[in-house]
Amino acid sequence: NDIPNLRFEVGSRPVSAPKPAPTRTPADVAAESSAPAQLQARKPVHKTWDDDPQAIAAINHRSNMNPKHKFDNFVEGKSNQLGLAAARQVSDNPGAAYNPLFLYGGTGLGKTHLLHAVGNAIVDNNPNA
């Protein structure tokens, strides 16, 4: 009888309820919120990229904007006049007028062209944008 003896025991045990948290007084909270002395003595983080204006000027980003989509070659019609005016405002005043810009319309009315034209105009005005 070389048969191994295998036995499974399945069961459960009662789980005790979590102990209630001790009552904290306002003095306890105030004592915990004061930072340790070593944290108070830390120096502020020094941003090295703010020091060198030439490094900032040398930043060059690659984007997926189509450089052919400009306001100059956009075909304006009754269906997209308002979108064109809003897009020009966004490119002239980034972050101010029409923020965010939301364009909605049917296929082929120039939504993508306008968005690329906005991006190209902003980059033309500020190469590091």
Short mmCIF file of N, CA and C in Angstrom, two decimals:
data_model
loop_
_atom_site.label_atom_id
_atom_site.label_comp_id
_atom_site.label_asym_id
_atom_site.label_seq_id
_atom_site.Cartn_x
_atom_site.Cartn_y
_atom_site.Cartn_z
N ASN A 1 0.82 -1.18 0.00
CA ASN A 1 0.00 0.00 0.00
C ASN A 1 0.86 1.25 0.00
N ASP A 2 1.35 1.59 -1.16
CA ASP A 2 2.16 2.79 -1.32
C ASP A 2 1.34 3.99 -1.76
N ILE A 3 0.07 4.00 -1.48
CA ILE A 3 -0.79 5.11 -1.87
C ILE A 3 -0.63 6.23 -0.84
N PRO A 4 -0.29 7.46 -1.33
CA PRO A 4 -0.12 8.56 -0.37
C PRO A 4 -1.47 8.97 0.21
N ASN A 5 -1.41 9.41 1.43
CA ASN A 5 -2.60 9.85 2.13
C ASN A 5 -2.74 11.36 1.95
N LEU A 6 -3.82 11.79 1.33
CA LEU A 6 -4.06 13.21 1.07
C LEU A 6 -5.36 13.60 1.75
N ARG A 7 -5.31 14.65 2.54
CA ARG A 7 -6.50 15.04 3.29
C ARG A 7 -6.69 16.56 3.17
N PHE A 8 -7.90 16.98 2.79
CA PHE A 8 -8.25 18.40 2.72
C PHE A 8 -9.16 18.74 3.88
N GLU A 9 -8.86 19.86 4.51
CA GLU A 9 -9.74 20.36 5.55
C GLU A 9 -10.25 21.72 5.12
N VAL A 10 -11.55 21.87 5.05
CA VAL A 10 -12.16 23.13 4.66
C VAL A 10 -12.94 23.64 5.85
N GLY A 11 -12.76 24.88 6.16
CA GLY A 11 -13.48 25.44 7.29
C GLY A 11 -13.33 26.94 7.31
N SER A 12 -13.86 27.52 8.31
CA SER A 12 -13.74 28.97 8.46
C SER A 12 -13.63 29.28 9.93
N ARG A 13 -13.13 30.43 10.20
CA ARG A 13 -13.04 30.85 11.59
C ARG A 13 -13.70 32.22 11.69
N PRO A 14 -14.25 32.54 12.80
CA PRO A 14 -14.92 33.84 12.94
C PRO A 14 -13.90 34.97 12.86
N VAL A 15 -14.31 36.02 12.18
CA VAL A 15 -13.47 37.20 12.06
C VAL A 15 -13.91 38.19 13.12
N SER A 16 -12.94 38.69 13.86
CA SER A 16 -13.29 39.64 14.91
C SER A 16 -13.55 41.01 14.30
N ALA A 17 -14.45 41.75 14.90
CA ALA A 17 -14.78 43.09 14.43
C ALA A 17 -13.59 44.01 14.67
N PRO A 18 -13.36 44.98 13.77
CA PRO A 18 -12.24 45.90 13.98
C PRO A 18 -12.45 46.72 15.24
N LYS A 19 -11.33 46.99 15.88
CA LYS A 19 -11.40 47.78 17.10
C LYS A 19 -11.75 49.21 16.74
N PRO A 20 -12.62 49.85 17.51
CA PRO A 20 -12.94 51.24 17.21
C PRO A 20 -11.73 52.14 17.42
N ALA A 21 -11.62 53.15 16.57
CA ALA A 21 -10.51 54.09 16.68
C ALA A 21 -10.67 54.91 17.94
N PRO A 22 -9.56 55.21 18.60
CA PRO A 22 -9.67 56.02 19.81
C PRO A 22 -10.16 57.42 19.48
N THR A 23 -10.89 58.00 20.39
CA THR A 23 -11.41 59.35 20.20
C THR A 23 -10.27 60.34 20.26
N ARG A 24 -10.23 61.22 19.25
CA ARG A 24 -9.15 62.21 19.20
C ARG A 24 -9.70 63.57 19.58
N THR A 25 -8.92 64.27 20.34
CA THR A 25 -9.30 65.62 20.74
C THR A 25 -8.68 66.62 19.77
N PRO A 26 -9.18 67.85 19.74
CA PRO A 26 -8.56 68.86 18.87
C PRO A 26 -7.07 69.06 19.16
N ALA A 27 -6.67 68.89 20.41
CA ALA A 27 -5.26 69.03 20.76
C ALA A 27 -4.42 67.94 20.11
N ASP A 28 -4.99 66.71 20.04
CA ASP A 28 -4.27 65.61 19.39
C ASP A 28 -4.07 65.90 17.90
N VAL A 29 -5.11 66.42 17.26
CA VAL A 29 -5.03 66.73 15.83
C VAL A 29 -4.00 67.82 15.59
N ALA A 30 -4.00 68.85 16.43
CA ALA A 30 -3.04 69.94 16.27
C ALA A 30 -1.61 69.45 16.46
N ALA A 31 -1.41 68.55 17.41
CA ALA A 31 -0.06 68.02 17.66
C ALA A 31 0.42 67.19 16.48
N GLU A 32 -0.49 66.44 15.84
CA GLU A 32 -0.10 65.61 14.70
C GLU A 32 0.17 66.45 13.45
N SER A 33 -0.51 67.57 13.31
CA SER A 33 -0.38 68.35 12.08
C SER A 33 0.87 69.22 12.04
N SER A 34 1.48 69.47 13.17
CA SER A 34 2.70 70.27 13.14
C SER A 34 3.83 69.42 12.57
N ALA A 35 4.52 69.95 11.57
CA ALA A 35 5.55 69.20 10.87
C ALA A 35 6.79 69.05 11.75
N PRO A 36 7.49 67.93 11.61
CA PRO A 36 8.75 67.76 12.35
C PRO A 36 9.76 68.83 11.94
N ALA A 37 10.71 69.08 12.80
CA ALA A 37 11.69 70.15 12.58
C ALA A 37 12.50 69.91 11.30
N GLN A 38 12.83 68.65 10.99
CA GLN A 38 13.64 68.40 9.80
C GLN A 38 12.88 68.73 8.52
N LEU A 39 11.56 68.58 8.50
CA LEU A 39 10.80 68.93 7.32
C LEU A 39 10.67 70.44 7.17
N GLN A 40 10.60 71.15 8.27
CA GLN A 40 10.48 72.59 8.21
C GLN A 40 11.77 73.24 7.71
N ALA A 41 12.91 72.57 7.91
CA ALA A 41 14.19 73.15 7.55
C ALA A 41 14.58 72.86 6.10
N ARG A 42 13.74 72.17 5.35
CA ARG A 42 14.09 71.84 3.96
C ARG A 42 14.18 73.10 3.11
N LYS A 43 15.10 73.05 2.16
CA LYS A 43 15.27 74.16 1.23
C LYS A 43 14.28 73.99 0.08
N PRO A 44 13.84 75.09 -0.52
CA PRO A 44 12.94 74.96 -1.67
C PRO A 44 13.68 74.33 -2.85
N VAL A 45 12.93 73.67 -3.70
CA VAL A 45 13.50 73.03 -4.87
C VAL A 45 13.95 74.11 -5.85
N HIS A 46 15.14 73.94 -6.37
CA HIS A 46 15.70 74.91 -7.31
C HIS A 46 15.48 74.39 -8.73
N LYS A 47 14.77 75.12 -9.54
CA LYS A 47 14.49 74.72 -10.91
C LYS A 47 15.63 75.21 -11.81
N THR A 48 16.43 74.29 -12.29
CA THR A 48 17.59 74.68 -13.07
C THR A 48 17.21 75.18 -14.46
N TRP A 49 16.11 74.72 -15.01
CA TRP A 49 15.75 75.15 -16.35
C TRP A 49 15.29 76.60 -16.40
N ASP A 50 14.98 77.20 -15.25
CA ASP A 50 14.59 78.61 -15.23
C ASP A 50 15.79 79.54 -15.30
N ASP A 51 16.99 79.02 -15.08
CA ASP A 51 18.17 79.87 -14.99
C ASP A 51 18.76 80.26 -16.34
N ASP A 52 18.61 79.43 -17.34
CA ASP A 52 19.31 79.64 -18.60
C ASP A 52 18.33 80.00 -19.71
N PRO A 53 18.23 81.29 -20.07
CA PRO A 53 17.29 81.68 -21.13
C PRO A 53 17.63 81.05 -22.47
N GLN A 54 18.92 80.77 -22.72
CA GLN A 54 19.30 80.14 -23.99
C GLN A 54 18.78 78.72 -24.06
N ALA A 55 18.77 78.03 -22.93
CA ALA A 55 18.24 76.67 -22.92
C ALA A 55 16.75 76.68 -23.21
N ILE A 56 16.05 77.68 -22.68
CA ILE A 56 14.62 77.79 -22.94
C ILE A 56 14.38 78.10 -24.41
N ALA A 57 15.19 78.99 -24.99
CA ALA A 57 15.04 79.35 -26.39
C ALA A 57 15.35 78.18 -27.31
N ALA A 58 16.20 77.26 -26.86
CA ALA A 58 16.61 76.14 -27.70
C ALA A 58 15.62 74.98 -27.69
N ILE A 59 14.60 75.06 -26.86
CA ILE A 59 13.62 73.98 -26.79
C ILE A 59 12.90 73.89 -28.13
N ASN A 60 12.85 72.70 -28.66
CA ASN A 60 12.20 72.50 -29.94
C ASN A 60 11.28 71.30 -29.83
N HIS A 61 10.01 71.53 -30.08
CA HIS A 61 9.03 70.45 -29.98
C HIS A 61 8.61 70.03 -31.38
N ARG A 62 8.35 68.77 -31.52
CA ARG A 62 7.83 68.25 -32.78
C ARG A 62 6.34 68.02 -32.57
N SER A 63 5.56 68.45 -33.52
CA SER A 63 4.12 68.22 -33.42
C SER A 63 3.64 67.53 -34.69
N ASN A 64 2.42 67.09 -34.64
CA ASN A 64 1.83 66.44 -35.80
C ASN A 64 0.91 67.38 -36.56
N MET A 65 1.11 68.69 -36.39
CA MET A 65 0.30 69.65 -37.14
C MET A 65 0.72 69.62 -38.60
N ASN A 66 -0.25 69.72 -39.46
CA ASN A 66 0.03 69.77 -40.89
C ASN A 66 0.40 71.21 -41.25
N PRO A 67 1.63 71.47 -41.65
CA PRO A 67 2.05 72.85 -41.94
C PRO A 67 1.34 73.46 -43.14
N LYS A 68 0.66 72.66 -43.94
CA LYS A 68 -0.06 73.18 -45.11
C LYS A 68 -1.41 73.80 -44.72
N HIS A 69 -1.92 73.46 -43.55
CA HIS A 69 -3.23 73.99 -43.13
C HIS A 69 -3.02 75.34 -42.47
N LYS A 70 -3.28 76.39 -43.22
CA LYS A 70 -3.14 77.77 -42.74
C LYS A 70 -4.47 78.49 -42.96
N PHE A 71 -4.60 79.65 -42.31
CA PHE A 71 -5.80 80.45 -42.53
C PHE A 71 -5.84 80.98 -43.97
N ASP A 72 -4.67 81.21 -44.55
CA ASP A 72 -4.60 81.79 -45.90
C ASP A 72 -5.22 80.89 -46.96
N ASN A 73 -5.12 79.57 -46.79
CA ASN A 73 -5.65 78.67 -47.81
C ASN A 73 -6.93 77.96 -47.36
N PHE A 74 -7.58 78.49 -46.35
CA PHE A 74 -8.85 77.92 -45.88
C PHE A 74 -9.98 78.45 -46.76
N VAL A 75 -10.84 77.57 -47.21
CA VAL A 75 -11.97 77.97 -48.06
C VAL A 75 -13.14 78.32 -47.15
N GLU A 76 -13.46 79.61 -47.14
CA GLU A 76 -14.53 80.10 -46.26
C GLU A 76 -15.87 80.05 -46.98
N GLY A 77 -16.88 79.63 -46.25
CA GLY A 77 -18.24 79.60 -46.79
C GLY A 77 -19.23 79.91 -45.68
N LYS A 78 -20.51 79.92 -46.02
CA LYS A 78 -21.54 80.21 -45.02
C LYS A 78 -21.52 79.19 -43.88
N SER A 79 -21.17 77.96 -44.19
CA SER A 79 -21.23 76.90 -43.19
C SER A 79 -20.09 76.96 -42.18
N ASN A 80 -19.04 77.72 -42.46
CA ASN A 80 -17.89 77.71 -41.54
C ASN A 80 -17.37 79.11 -41.19
N GLN A 81 -18.14 80.15 -41.48
CA GLN A 81 -17.71 81.52 -41.18
C GLN A 81 -17.50 81.73 -39.68
N LEU A 82 -18.45 81.26 -38.89
CA LEU A 82 -18.35 81.46 -37.44
C LEU A 82 -17.15 80.69 -36.87
N GLY A 83 -16.94 79.47 -37.35
CA GLY A 83 -15.79 78.69 -36.90
C GLY A 83 -14.48 79.36 -37.26
N LEU A 84 -14.40 79.94 -38.45
CA LEU A 84 -13.19 80.63 -38.87
C LEU A 84 -12.92 81.85 -37.99
N ALA A 85 -13.96 82.62 -37.70
CA ALA A 85 -13.79 83.81 -36.85
C ALA A 85 -13.33 83.41 -35.45
N ALA A 86 -13.92 82.36 -34.89
CA ALA A 86 -13.53 81.89 -33.56
C ALA A 86 -12.10 81.37 -33.57
N ALA A 87 -11.73 80.63 -34.61
CA ALA A 87 -10.38 80.08 -34.71
C ALA A 87 -9.34 81.20 -34.82
N ARG A 88 -9.66 82.25 -35.56
CA ARG A 88 -8.73 83.39 -35.66
C ARG A 88 -8.56 84.07 -34.30
N GLN A 89 -9.64 84.20 -33.54
CA GLN A 89 -9.55 84.79 -32.21
C GLN A 89 -8.67 83.94 -31.30
N VAL A 90 -8.82 82.63 -31.37
CA VAL A 90 -7.99 81.74 -30.54
C VAL A 90 -6.53 81.88 -30.91
N SER A 91 -6.22 81.96 -32.20
CA SER A 91 -4.82 82.05 -32.61
C SER A 91 -4.22 83.40 -32.24
N ASP A 92 -5.03 84.46 -32.23
CA ASP A 92 -4.53 85.79 -31.87
C ASP A 92 -4.42 85.98 -30.36
N ASN A 93 -5.28 85.31 -29.60
CA ASN A 93 -5.31 85.45 -28.13
C ASN A 93 -5.37 84.08 -27.48
N PRO A 94 -4.29 83.29 -27.53
CA PRO A 94 -4.35 81.93 -26.98
C PRO A 94 -4.70 81.94 -25.50
N GLY A 95 -5.62 81.08 -25.13
CA GLY A 95 -5.99 80.94 -23.73
C GLY A 95 -6.97 81.98 -23.24
N ALA A 96 -7.38 82.90 -24.08
CA ALA A 96 -8.29 83.96 -23.62
C ALA A 96 -9.67 83.78 -24.24
N ALA A 97 -9.81 84.15 -25.49
CA ALA A 97 -11.11 84.07 -26.15
C ALA A 97 -11.40 82.63 -26.58
N TYR A 98 -12.65 82.25 -26.48
CA TYR A 98 -13.11 80.92 -26.91
C TYR A 98 -12.25 79.81 -26.30
N ASN A 99 -12.11 79.84 -24.99
CA ASN A 99 -11.31 78.82 -24.32
C ASN A 99 -12.23 77.97 -23.47
N PRO A 100 -12.48 76.74 -23.83
CA PRO A 100 -11.93 75.98 -24.95
C PRO A 100 -12.71 76.24 -26.23
N LEU A 101 -12.06 75.98 -27.33
CA LEU A 101 -12.70 76.09 -28.64
C LEU A 101 -13.33 74.74 -28.96
N PHE A 102 -14.61 74.75 -29.28
CA PHE A 102 -15.33 73.52 -29.62
C PHE A 102 -15.89 73.69 -31.02
N LEU A 103 -15.46 72.85 -31.93
CA LEU A 103 -15.95 72.90 -33.31
C LEU A 103 -16.77 71.66 -33.58
N TYR A 104 -17.95 71.86 -34.14
CA TYR A 104 -18.83 70.75 -34.45
C TYR A 104 -19.42 71.00 -35.82
N GLY A 105 -19.47 69.98 -36.63
CA GLY A 105 -20.06 70.14 -37.95
C GLY A 105 -19.92 68.87 -38.76
N GLY A 106 -20.48 68.91 -39.93
CA GLY A 106 -20.44 67.75 -40.81
C GLY A 106 -19.07 67.53 -41.42
N THR A 107 -18.98 66.45 -42.16
CA THR A 107 -17.74 66.08 -42.82
C THR A 107 -17.39 67.08 -43.91
N GLY A 108 -16.12 67.46 -43.97
CA GLY A 108 -15.64 68.30 -45.06
C GLY A 108 -15.89 69.78 -44.90
N LEU A 109 -16.23 70.23 -43.70
CA LEU A 109 -16.49 71.66 -43.50
C LEU A 109 -15.27 72.41 -43.00
N GLY A 110 -14.17 71.71 -42.71
CA GLY A 110 -12.93 72.40 -42.37
C GLY A 110 -12.55 72.40 -40.90
N LYS A 111 -13.14 71.52 -40.10
CA LYS A 111 -12.82 71.50 -38.66
C LYS A 111 -11.34 71.20 -38.43
N THR A 112 -10.84 70.17 -39.05
CA THR A 112 -9.43 69.80 -38.88
C THR A 112 -8.52 70.88 -39.44
N HIS A 113 -8.86 71.42 -40.58
CA HIS A 113 -8.05 72.48 -41.19
C HIS A 113 -7.97 73.67 -40.24
N LEU A 114 -9.10 74.06 -39.63
CA LEU A 114 -9.10 75.20 -38.71
C LEU A 114 -8.24 74.93 -37.48
N LEU A 115 -8.34 73.74 -36.93
CA LEU A 115 -7.54 73.43 -35.73
C LEU A 115 -6.05 73.45 -36.05
N HIS A 116 -5.67 72.90 -37.19
CA HIS A 116 -4.26 72.95 -37.58
C HIS A 116 -3.84 74.39 -37.86
N ALA A 117 -4.71 75.18 -38.46
CA ALA A 117 -4.39 76.58 -38.74
C ALA A 117 -4.18 77.35 -37.44
N VAL A 118 -5.00 77.07 -36.43
CA VAL A 118 -4.81 77.71 -35.12
C VAL A 118 -3.43 77.37 -34.57
N GLY A 119 -3.11 76.08 -34.57
CA GLY A 119 -1.81 75.66 -34.05
C GLY A 119 -0.65 76.26 -34.82
N ASN A 120 -0.75 76.27 -36.14
CA ASN A 120 0.32 76.85 -36.95
C ASN A 120 0.47 78.34 -36.72
N ALA A 121 -0.64 79.05 -36.56
CA ALA A 121 -0.57 80.50 -36.31
C ALA A 121 0.05 80.78 -34.95
N ILE A 122 -0.30 79.98 -33.95
CA ILE A 122 0.29 80.18 -32.61
C ILE A 122 1.79 79.94 -32.66
N VAL A 123 2.22 78.88 -33.34
CA VAL A 123 3.66 78.60 -33.45
C VAL A 123 4.36 79.67 -34.27
N ASP A 124 3.70 80.20 -35.30
CA ASP A 124 4.31 81.29 -36.08
C ASP A 124 4.53 82.52 -35.21
N ASN A 125 3.59 82.80 -34.31
CA ASN A 125 3.72 83.97 -33.43
C ASN A 125 4.70 83.73 -32.29
N ASN A 126 4.83 82.48 -31.85
CA ASN A 126 5.72 82.13 -30.74
C ASN A 126 6.32 80.76 -31.02
N PRO A 127 7.53 80.69 -31.58
CA PRO A 127 8.13 79.41 -31.95
C PRO A 127 8.29 78.43 -30.80
N ASN A 128 8.34 78.90 -29.56
CA ASN A 128 8.48 77.99 -28.41
C ASN A 128 7.14 77.61 -27.80
N ALA A 129 6.05 77.93 -28.48
CA ALA A 129 4.72 77.60 -27.94
C ALA A 129 4.51 76.10 -27.98
#
